[in-house]
C-alpha positions as semicolon CSV with decimal commas, in nm:
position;residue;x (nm);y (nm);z (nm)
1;X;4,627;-0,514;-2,440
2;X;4,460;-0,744;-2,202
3;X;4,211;-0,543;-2,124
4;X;4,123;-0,411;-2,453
5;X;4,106;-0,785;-2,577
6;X;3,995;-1,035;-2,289
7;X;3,649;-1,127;-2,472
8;X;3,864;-1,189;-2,778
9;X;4,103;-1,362;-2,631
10;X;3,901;-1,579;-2,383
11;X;3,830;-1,769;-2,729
12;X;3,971;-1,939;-2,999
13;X;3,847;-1,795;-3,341
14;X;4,008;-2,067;-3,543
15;X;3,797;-2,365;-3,346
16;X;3,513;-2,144;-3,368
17;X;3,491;-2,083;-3,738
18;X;3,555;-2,428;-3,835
19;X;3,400;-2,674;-3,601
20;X;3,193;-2,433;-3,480
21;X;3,293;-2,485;-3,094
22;X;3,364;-2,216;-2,821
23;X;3,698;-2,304;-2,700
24;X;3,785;-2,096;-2,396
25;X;4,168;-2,038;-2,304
26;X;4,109;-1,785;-2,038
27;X;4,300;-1,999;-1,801
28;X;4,613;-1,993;-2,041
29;X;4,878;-1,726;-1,928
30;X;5,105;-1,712;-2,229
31;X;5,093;-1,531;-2,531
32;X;5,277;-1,744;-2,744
33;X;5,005;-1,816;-2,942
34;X;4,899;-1,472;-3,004
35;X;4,832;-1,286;-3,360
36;X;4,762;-0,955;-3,403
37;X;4,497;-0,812;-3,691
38;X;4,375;-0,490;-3,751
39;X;4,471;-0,366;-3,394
40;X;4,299;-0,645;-3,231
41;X;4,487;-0,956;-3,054
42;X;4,373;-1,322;-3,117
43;X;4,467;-1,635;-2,930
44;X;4,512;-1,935;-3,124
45;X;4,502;-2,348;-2,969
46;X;4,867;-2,404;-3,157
47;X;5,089;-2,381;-3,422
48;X;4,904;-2,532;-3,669
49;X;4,605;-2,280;-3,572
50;X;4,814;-1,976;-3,601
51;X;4,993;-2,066;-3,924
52;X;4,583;-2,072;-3,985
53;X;4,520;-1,769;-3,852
54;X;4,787;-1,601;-4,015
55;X;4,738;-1,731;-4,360
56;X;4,333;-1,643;-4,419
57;X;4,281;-1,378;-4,097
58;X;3,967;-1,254;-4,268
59;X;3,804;-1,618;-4,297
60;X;3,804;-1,639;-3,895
61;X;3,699;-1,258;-3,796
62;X;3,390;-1,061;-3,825
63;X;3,229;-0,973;-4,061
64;X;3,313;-1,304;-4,288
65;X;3,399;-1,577;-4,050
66;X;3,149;-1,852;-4,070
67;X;3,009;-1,827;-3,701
68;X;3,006;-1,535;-3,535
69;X;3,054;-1,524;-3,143
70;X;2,735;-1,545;-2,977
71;X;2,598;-1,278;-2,800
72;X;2,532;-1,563;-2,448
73;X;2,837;-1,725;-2,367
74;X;2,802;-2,058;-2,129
75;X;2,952;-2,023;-1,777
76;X;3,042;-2,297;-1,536
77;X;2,870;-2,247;-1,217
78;X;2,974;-2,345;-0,854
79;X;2,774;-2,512;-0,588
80;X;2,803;-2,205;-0,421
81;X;2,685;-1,958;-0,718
82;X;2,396;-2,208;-0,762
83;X;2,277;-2,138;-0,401
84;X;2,288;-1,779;-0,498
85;X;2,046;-1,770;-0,763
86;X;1,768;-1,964;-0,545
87;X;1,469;-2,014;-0,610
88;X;1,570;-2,078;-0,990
89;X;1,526;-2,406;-1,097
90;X;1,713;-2,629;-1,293
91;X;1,650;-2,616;-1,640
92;X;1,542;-2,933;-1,853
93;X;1,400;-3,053;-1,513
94;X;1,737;-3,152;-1,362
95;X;1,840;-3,340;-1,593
96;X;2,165;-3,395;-1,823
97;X;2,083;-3,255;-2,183
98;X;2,398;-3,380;-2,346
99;X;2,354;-3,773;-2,290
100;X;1,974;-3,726;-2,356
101;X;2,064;-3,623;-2,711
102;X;2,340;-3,881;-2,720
103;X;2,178;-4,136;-2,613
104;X;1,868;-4,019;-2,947
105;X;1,636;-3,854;-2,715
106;X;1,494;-4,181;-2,596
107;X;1,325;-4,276;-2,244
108;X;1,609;-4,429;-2,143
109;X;1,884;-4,132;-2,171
110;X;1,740;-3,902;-1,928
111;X;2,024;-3,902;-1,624
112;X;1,995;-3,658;-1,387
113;X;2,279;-3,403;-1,360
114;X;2,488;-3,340;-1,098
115;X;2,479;-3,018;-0,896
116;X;2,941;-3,051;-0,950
117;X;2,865;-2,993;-1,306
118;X;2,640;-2,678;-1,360
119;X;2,664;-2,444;-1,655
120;X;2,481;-2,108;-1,687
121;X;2,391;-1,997;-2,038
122;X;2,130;-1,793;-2,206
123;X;1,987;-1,698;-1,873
124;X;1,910;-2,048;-1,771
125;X;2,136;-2,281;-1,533
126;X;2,172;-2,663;-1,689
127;X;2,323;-2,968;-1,493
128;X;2,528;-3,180;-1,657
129;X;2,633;-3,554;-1,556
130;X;2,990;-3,524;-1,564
131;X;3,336;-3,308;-1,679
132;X;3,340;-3,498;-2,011
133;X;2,966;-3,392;-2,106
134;X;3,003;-3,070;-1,945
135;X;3,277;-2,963;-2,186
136;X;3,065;-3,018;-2,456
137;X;2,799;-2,872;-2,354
138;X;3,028;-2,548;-2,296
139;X;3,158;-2,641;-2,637
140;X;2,802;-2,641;-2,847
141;X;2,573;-2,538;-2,618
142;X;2,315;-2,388;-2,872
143;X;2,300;-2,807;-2,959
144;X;2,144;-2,902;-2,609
145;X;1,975;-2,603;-2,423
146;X;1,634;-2,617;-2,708
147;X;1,592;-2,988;-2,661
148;X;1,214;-3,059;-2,598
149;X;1,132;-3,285;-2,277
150;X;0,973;-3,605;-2,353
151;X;0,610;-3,622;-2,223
152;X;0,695;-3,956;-2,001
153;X;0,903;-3,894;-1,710
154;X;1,092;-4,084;-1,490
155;X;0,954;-4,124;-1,153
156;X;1,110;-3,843;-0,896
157;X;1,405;-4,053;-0,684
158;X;1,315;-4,050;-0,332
159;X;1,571;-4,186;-0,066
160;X;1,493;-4,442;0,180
161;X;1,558;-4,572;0,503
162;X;1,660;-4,924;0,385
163;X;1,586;-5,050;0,708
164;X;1,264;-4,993;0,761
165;X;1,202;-5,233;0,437
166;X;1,084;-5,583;0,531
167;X;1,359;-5,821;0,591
168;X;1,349;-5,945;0,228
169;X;1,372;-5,563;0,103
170;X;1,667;-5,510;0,300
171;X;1,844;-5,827;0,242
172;X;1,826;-5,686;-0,184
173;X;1,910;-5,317;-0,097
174;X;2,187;-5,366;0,150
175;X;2,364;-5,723;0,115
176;X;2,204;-5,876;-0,234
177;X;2,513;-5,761;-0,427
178;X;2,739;-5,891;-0,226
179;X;2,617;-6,269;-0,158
180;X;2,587;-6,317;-0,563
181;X;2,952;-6,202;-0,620
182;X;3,047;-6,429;-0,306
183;X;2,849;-6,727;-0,475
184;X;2,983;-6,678;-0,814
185;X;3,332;-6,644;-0,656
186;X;3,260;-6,951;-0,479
187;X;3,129;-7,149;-0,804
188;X;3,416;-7,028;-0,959
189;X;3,629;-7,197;-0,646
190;X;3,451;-7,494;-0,664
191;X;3,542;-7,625;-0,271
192;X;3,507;-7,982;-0,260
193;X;3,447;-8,152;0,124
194;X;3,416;-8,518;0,063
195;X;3,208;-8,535;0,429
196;X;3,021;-8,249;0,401
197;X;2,680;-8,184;0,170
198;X;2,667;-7,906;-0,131
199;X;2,493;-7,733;0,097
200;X;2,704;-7,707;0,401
201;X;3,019;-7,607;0,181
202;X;2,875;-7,359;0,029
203;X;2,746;-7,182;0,347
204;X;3,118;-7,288;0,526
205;X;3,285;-7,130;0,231
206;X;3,096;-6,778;0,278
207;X;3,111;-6,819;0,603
208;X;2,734;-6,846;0,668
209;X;2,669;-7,046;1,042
């Protein structure tokens, strides 16, 4: 039976015919919620889904469900997978398709993926930003993998040596983050010194000489 069914049951028909999601349970051992119809086995999320299922078979099944299973399926990818299929590049330029349409295909949505969150479908290999938009990209993944680019850009992120900035540059790379928290902690504090000036308690209280 496993064998004869593992595309079928690496699926949930019920999720896919009404939200129109591929929900994969491949990693689920039991068969407790499994139906049988006409000679084929189906794997249900729950109760509630099977008592579905069970009900209205013929509304979740081929030829008259709704959506029909896709002929591409999206696959999550390891780093190591992704080395194997060098020199292909990233598709969507790197970056995460899901929060660019969240975030209304504006400028300001495009985040680059990370290479922990890769998903191969329809022959090309998307990054994702994290496990939350990941799963739904492996959820919907015909709603993300068409989206246009924008003709703007961000600029490519280059790393730098932050010490070979001038001292200034530095100082705001390295250390600017934490002297404002230690100032607003210390405004918050409010020392008092009755001989000393606002200036000299402020650098005694962060400990600047």
């Amino acid at each position: 039976m496993q064998k004869q069914t593992r595309r079928i049951l690496s699926l949930l028909p019920v999720s896919l015919a009404t939200k129109h999601e591929l929900v994969d349970c491949s990693f689920e051992t039991t068969m407790k919620f499994t139906a049988e119809y006409r000679a084929r086995y189906y794997k249900l999320a729950g109760q509630k889904e099977m008592d579905m299922f069970l009900a209205e078979a013929h509304k979740y099944v081929s030829p008259t469900a709704p959506h029909m299973l896709p002929d591409s399926l999206p696959k999550y990818v390891t780093k190591a997978e992704v080395k194997q299929m060098f020199p292909k590049e990233l598709a969507f330029r790197g970056y995460c398709p899901v929060t660019y349409v969240l975030g209304h295909k504006r400028y300001e949505a495009l985040t680059p993926g990370s290479r922990d969150h890769v998903v191969l479908y329809d022959d090309e290999v998307f990054s994702m930003l994290d496990d939350k938009t990941m799963e739904m990209f492996l959820r919907q993944p015909w709603k993300y993998n068409r989206t246009p680019l924008p003709a703007k850009l961000p600029p490519p992120r280059v790393a730098q040596d932050v010490t070979s900035l001038p001292m200034l540059g530095y100082m705001e790379q390295a250390v600017a983050k934490a002297i404002i928290a230690s100032m607003t902690s210390c405004s918050d504090f409010k020392p008092k010194y009755h001989t000393s000036t606002p200036t000299n308690q402020l650098c005694s209280t962060l400990d600047i000489t």
